[in-house]
Amino acid sequence: MEIPPKSPDGSEKSPQSKELLTSNTASTLCISSRSESVWTSTSRSKWDIYHKPVIVVSVGAAIFLFGMVITSLSCIQIKNKHVYKMCGPALLSLGLMLLVCGLVWIPIIRKKQKQRQKSQFLQSLKSFFFNR
């Protein structure tokens, strides 16, 4: 028969039981999360909804253009031509990746917004019919 390990402070509780006691419950996690709650129906502005993908698209476009400039500099006879030949395509690919990720992110957010509106509508219908 195994004896559960004692903690350094001498108490009988195992580390697993301490983790269970101090872990957050689902309700605490729901309260502390930054995501929009289903229970609040506050409307958000377009900038609040789309600011992250817009920033990603802007940074991606800037890096892509910077990569184009650096790549074109490698065509001109300059001192450190091999550095431009290495950095230019890397910046082009990084900028293009960020640009595409941001552009794909926008329709995903739109679809999620439509689903959230449907969900709120169905919840209001459900509460109307079942709370009589």
mmCIF file of N, CA, C and O in Angstrom, residues 70-121:
data_model
loop_
_atom_site.group_PDB
_atom_site.id
_atom_site.type_symbol
_atom_site.label_atom_id
_atom_site.label_comp_id
_atom_site.label_asym_id
_atom_site.label_seq_id
_atom_site.Cartn_x
_atom_site.Cartn_y
_atom_site.Cartn_z
ATOM 1 N N ILE A 70 13.829 46.072 -50.338
ATOM 2 C CA ILE A 70 15.121 45.425 -50.064
ATOM 3 C C ILE A 70 15.493 44.481 -51.200
ATOM 4 O O ILE A 70 16.664 44.415 -51.593
ATOM 5 N N THR A 71 14.508 43.751 -51.734
ATOM 6 C CA THR A 71 14.792 42.843 -52.846
ATOM 7 C C THR A 71 15.217 43.628 -54.084
ATOM 8 O O THR A 71 16.131 43.225 -54.800
ATOM 9 N N SER A 72 14.567 44.756 -54.318
ATOM 10 C CA SER A 72 14.963 45.562 -55.476
ATOM 11 C C SER A 72 16.332 46.201 -55.279
ATOM 12 O O SER A 72 17.045 46.463 -56.244
ATOM 13 N N LEU A 73 16.722 46.449 -54.030
ATOM 14 C CA LEU A 73 18.063 46.980 -53.776
ATOM 15 C C LEU A 73 19.144 45.966 -54.116
ATOM 16 O O LEU A 73 20.274 46.341 -54.409
ATOM 17 N N SER A 74 18.799 44.680 -54.068
ATOM 18 C CA SER A 74 19.793 43.662 -54.397
ATOM 19 C C SER A 74 20.110 43.656 -55.888
ATOM 20 O O SER A 74 21.141 43.122 -56.298
ATOM 21 N N CYS A 75 19.231 44.239 -56.696
ATOM 22 C CA CYS A 75 19.484 44.313 -58.138
ATOM 23 C C CYS A 75 20.472 45.415 -58.482
ATOM 24 O O CYS A 75 21.127 45.370 -59.529
ATOM 25 N N ILE A 76 20.569 46.412 -57.628
ATOM 26 C CA ILE A 76 21.484 47.522 -57.849
ATOM 27 C C ILE A 76 22.866 47.118 -57.322
ATOM 28 O O ILE A 76 22.979 46.394 -56.333
ATOM 29 N N GLN A 77 23.885 47.593 -57.970
ATOM 30 C CA GLN A 77 25.243 47.272 -57.530
ATOM 31 C C GLN A 77 25.572 48.039 -56.256
ATOM 32 O O GLN A 77 25.865 49.223 -56.280
ATOM 33 N N ILE A 78 25.489 47.365 -55.130
ATOM 34 C CA ILE A 78 25.848 47.973 -53.860
ATOM 35 C C ILE A 78 26.838 47.076 -53.126
ATOM 36 O O ILE A 78 27.131 45.970 -53.542
ATOM 37 N N LYS A 79 27.287 47.577 -52.003
ATOM 38 C CA LYS A 79 28.353 46.916 -51.261
ATOM 39 C C LYS A 79 27.935 45.548 -50.689
ATOM 40 O O LYS A 79 28.605 44.555 -50.912
ATOM 41 N N ASN A 80 26.853 45.504 -49.935
ATOM 42 C CA ASN A 80 26.425 44.278 -49.258
ATOM 43 C C ASN A 80 25.259 43.626 -50.004
ATOM 44 O O ASN A 80 24.183 43.442 -49.460
ATOM 45 N N LYS A 81 25.503 43.227 -51.218
ATOM 46 C CA LYS A 81 24.452 42.699 -52.066
ATOM 47 C C LYS A 81 23.904 41.368 -51.539
ATOM 48 O O LYS A 81 22.704 41.119 -51.604
ATOM 49 N N HIS A 82 24.753 40.521 -50.980
ATOM 50 C CA HIS A 82 24.303 39.209 -50.514
ATOM 51 C C HIS A 82 23.370 39.322 -49.298
ATOM 52 O O HIS A 82 22.490 38.497 -49.104
ATOM 53 N N VAL A 83 23.554 40.363 -48.494
ATOM 54 C CA VAL A 83 22.662 40.569 -47.342
ATOM 55 C C VAL A 83 21.261 40.921 -47.828
ATOM 56 O O VAL A 83 20.261 40.411 -47.303
ATOM 57 N N TYR A 84 21.180 41.768 -48.837
ATOM 58 C CA TYR A 84 19.877 42.146 -49.381
ATOM 59 C C TYR A 84 19.196 40.966 -50.050
ATOM 60 O O TYR A 84 17.983 40.823 -49.990
ATOM 61 N N LYS A 85 19.997 40.094 -50.696
ATOM 62 C CA LYS A 85 19.416 38.922 -51.343
ATOM 63 C C LYS A 85 18.859 37.924 -50.332
ATOM 64 O O LYS A 85 17.955 37.168 -50.630
ATOM 65 N N MET A 86 19.405 37.906 -49.124
ATOM 66 C CA MET A 86 18.890 37.003 -48.087
ATOM 67 C C MET A 86 17.695 37.606 -47.358
ATOM 68 O O MET A 86 16.702 36.934 -47.107
ATOM 69 N N CYS A 87 17.781 38.874 -47.002
ATOM 70 C CA CYS A 87 16.732 39.503 -46.187
ATOM 71 C C CYS A 87 15.492 39.864 -46.994
ATOM 72 O O CYS A 87 14.380 39.806 -46.462
ATOM 73 N N GLY A 88 15.667 40.239 -48.240
ATOM 74 C CA GLY A 88 14.530 40.657 -49.062
ATOM 75 C C GLY A 88 13.452 39.606 -49.201
ATOM 76 O O GLY A 88 12.285 39.849 -48.871
ATOM 77 N N PRO A 89 13.785 38.408 -49.687
ATOM 78 C CA PRO A 89 12.757 37.364 -49.810
ATOM 79 C C PRO A 89 12.169 36.928 -48.464
ATOM 80 O O PRO A 89 10.981 36.577 -48.387
ATOM 81 N N ALA A 90 12.968 36.962 -47.412
ATOM 82 C CA ALA A 90 12.447 36.601 -46.089
ATOM 83 C C ALA A 90 11.379 37.606 -45.649
ATOM 84 O O ALA A 90 10.316 37.221 -45.140
ATOM 85 N N LEU A 91 11.638 38.882 -45.852
ATOM 86 C CA LEU A 91 10.656 39.902 -45.489
ATOM 87 C C LEU A 91 9.431 39.839 -46.403
ATOM 88 O O LEU A 91 8.299 40.080 -45.947
ATOM 89 N N LEU A 92 9.654 39.519 -47.674
ATOM 90 C CA LEU A 92 8.517 39.344 -48.588
ATOM 91 C C LEU A 92 7.596 38.234 -48.106
ATOM 92 O O LEU A 92 6.373 38.404 -48.052
ATOM 93 N N SER A 93 8.173 37.101 -47.744
ATOM 94 C CA SER A 93 7.335 35.976 -47.320
ATOM 95 C C SER A 93 6.669 36.238 -45.975
ATOM 96 O O SER A 93 5.495 35.891 -45.775
ATOM 97 N N LEU A 94 7.371 36.871 -45.049
ATOM 98 C CA LEU A 94 6.776 37.191 -43.749
ATOM 99 C C LEU A 94 5.632 38.192 -43.907
ATOM 100 O O LEU A 94 4.559 38.022 -43.313
ATOM 101 N N GLY A 95 5.849 39.216 -44.714
ATOM 102 C CA GLY A 95 4.797 40.203 -44.949
ATOM 103 C C GLY A 95 3.584 39.604 -45.637
ATOM 104 O O GLY A 95 2.439 39.892 -45.275
ATOM 105 N N LEU A 96 3.826 38.735 -46.619
ATOM 106 C CA LEU A 96 2.717 38.093 -47.319
ATOM 107 C C LEU A 96 1.943 37.173 -46.385
ATOM 108 O O LEU A 96 0.710 37.118 -46.434
ATOM 109 N N MET A 97 2.660 36.478 -45.509
ATOM 110 C CA MET A 97 1.989 35.588 -44.553
ATOM 111 C C MET A 97 1.084 36.382 -43.609
ATOM 112 O O MET A 97 -0.071 36.015 -43.379
ATOM 113 N N LEU A 98 1.579 37.486 -43.063
ATOM 114 C CA LEU A 98 0.765 38.309 -42.170
ATOM 115 C C LEU A 98 -0.419 38.932 -42.915
ATOM 116 O O LEU A 98 -1.529 39.007 -42.379
ATOM 117 N N LEU A 99 -0.188 39.368 -44.128
ATOM 118 C CA LEU A 99 -1.243 39.962 -44.936
ATOM 119 C C LEU A 99 -2.375 38.963 -45.190
ATOM 120 O O LEU A 99 -3.550 39.274 -44.996
ATOM 121 N N VAL A 100 -2.023 37.746 -45.568
ATOM 122 C CA VAL A 100 -3.035 36.723 -45.844
ATOM 123 C C VAL A 100 -3.750 36.306 -44.558
ATOM 124 O O VAL A 100 -4.978 36.135 -44.553
ATOM 125 N N CYS A 101 -3.000 36.163 -43.462
ATOM 126 C CA CYS A 101 -3.639 35.786 -42.192
ATOM 127 C C CYS A 101 -4.662 36.834 -41.759
ATOM 128 O O CYS A 101 -5.759 36.496 -41.309
ATOM 129 N N GLY A 102 -4.314 38.103 -41.878
ATOM 130 C CA GLY A 102 -5.251 39.158 -41.521
ATOM 131 C C GLY A 102 -6.461 39.192 -42.425
ATOM 132 O O GLY A 102 -7.590 39.407 -41.964
ATOM 133 N N LEU A 103 -6.249 38.958 -43.721
ATOM 134 C CA LEU A 103 -7.368 38.975 -44.660
ATOM 135 C C LEU A 103 -8.302 37.777 -44.458
ATOM 136 O O LEU A 103 -9.504 37.875 -44.712
ATOM 137 N N VAL A 104 -7.776 36.658 -44.022
ATOM 138 C CA VAL A 104 -8.614 35.494 -43.740
ATOM 139 C C VAL A 104 -9.344 35.659 -42.407
ATOM 140 O O VAL A 104 -10.455 35.170 -42.223
ATOM 141 N N TRP A 105 -8.722 36.380 -41.478
ATOM 142 C CA TRP A 105 -9.286 36.572 -40.149
ATOM 143 C C TRP A 105 -10.597 37.381 -40.193
ATOM 144 O O TRP A 105 -11.512 37.138 -39.417
ATOM 145 N N ILE A 106 -10.691 38.325 -41.105
ATOM 146 C CA ILE A 106 -11.866 39.208 -41.180
ATOM 147 C C ILE A 106 -13.154 38.438 -41.479
ATOM 148 O O ILE A 106 -14.141 38.601 -40.764
ATOM 149 N N PRO A 107 -13.206 37.550 -42.500
ATOM 150 C CA PRO A 107 -14.452 36.792 -42.712
ATOM 151 C C PRO A 107 -14.780 35.846 -41.555
ATOM 152 O O PRO A 107 -15.955 35.586 -41.283
ATOM 153 N N ILE A 108 -13.753 35.348 -40.866
ATOM 154 C CA ILE A 108 -14.004 34.485 -39.712
ATOM 155 C C ILE A 108 -14.712 35.272 -38.622
ATOM 156 O O ILE A 108 -15.667 34.782 -37.998
ATOM 157 N N ILE A 109 -14.283 36.499 -38.385
ATOM 158 C CA ILE A 109 -14.925 37.341 -37.367
ATOM 159 C C ILE A 109 -16.355 37.667 -37.777
ATOM 160 O O ILE A 109 -17.270 37.654 -36.953
ATOM 161 N N ARG A 110 -16.569 37.948 -39.063
ATOM 162 C CA ARG A 110 -17.932 38.231 -39.531
ATOM 163 C C ARG A 110 -18.860 37.037 -39.298
ATOM 164 O O ARG A 110 -19.999 37.196 -38.848
ATOM 165 N N LYS A 111 -18.370 35.836 -39.608
ATOM 166 C CA LYS A 111 -19.173 34.637 -39.415
ATOM 167 C C LYS A 111 -19.473 34.424 -37.933
ATOM 168 O O LYS A 111 -20.590 34.063 -37.561
ATOM 169 N N LYS A 112 -18.494 34.671 -37.084
ATOM 170 C CA LYS A 112 -18.688 34.518 -35.643
ATOM 171 C C LYS A 112 -19.702 35.529 -35.115
ATOM 172 O O LYS A 112 -20.514 35.211 -34.245
ATOM 173 N N GLN A 113 -19.674 36.749 -35.653
ATOM 174 C CA GLN A 113 -20.646 37.765 -35.244
ATOM 175 C C GLN A 113 -22.066 37.347 -35.621
ATOM 176 O O GLN A 113 -22.995 37.524 -34.841
ATOM 177 N N LYS A 114 -22.240 36.783 -36.821
ATOM 178 C CA LYS A 114 -23.566 36.332 -37.246
ATOM 179 C C LYS A 114 -24.053 35.194 -36.357
ATOM 180 O O LYS A 114 -25.216 35.150 -35.980
ATOM 181 N N GLN A 115 -23.153 34.264 -36.016
ATOM 182 C CA GLN A 115 -23.536 33.156 -35.139
ATOM 183 C C GLN A 115 -23.910 33.666 -33.756
ATOM 184 O O GLN A 115 -24.841 33.164 -33.135
ATOM 185 N N ARG A 116 -23.189 34.664 -33.274
ATOM 186 C CA ARG A 116 -23.478 35.225 -31.951
ATOM 187 C C ARG A 116 -24.843 35.908 -31.950
ATOM 188 O O ARG A 116 -25.604 35.799 -30.993
ATOM 189 N N GLN A 117 -25.172 36.608 -33.051
ATOM 190 C CA GLN A 117 -26.486 37.251 -33.139
ATOM 191 C C GLN A 117 -27.596 36.209 -33.173
ATOM 192 O O GLN A 117 -28.631 36.370 -32.516
ATOM 193 N N LYS A 118 -27.386 35.118 -33.924
ATOM 194 C CA LYS A 118 -28.387 34.050 -33.959
ATOM 195 C C LYS A 118 -28.541 33.421 -32.580
ATOM 196 O O LYS A 118 -29.650 33.121 -32.152
ATOM 197 N N SER A 119 -27.439 33.209 -31.893
ATOM 198 C CA SER A 119 -27.478 32.597 -30.574
ATOM 199 C C SER A 119 -28.239 33.469 -29.583
ATOM 200 O O SER A 119 -29.054 32.972 -28.800
ATOM 201 N N GLN A 120 -28.005 34.784 -29.617
ATOM 202 C CA GLN A 120 -28.721 35.686 -28.720
ATOM 203 C C GLN A 120 -30.211 35.712 -29.042
ATOM 204 O O GLN A 120 -31.050 35.757 -28.145
ATOM 205 N N PHE A 121 -30.551 35.654 -30.330
ATOM 206 C CA PHE A 121 -31.950 35.640 -30.727
ATOM 207 C C PHE A 121 -32.632 34.365 -30.242
ATOM 208 O O PHE A 121 -33.733 34.403 -29.699
#
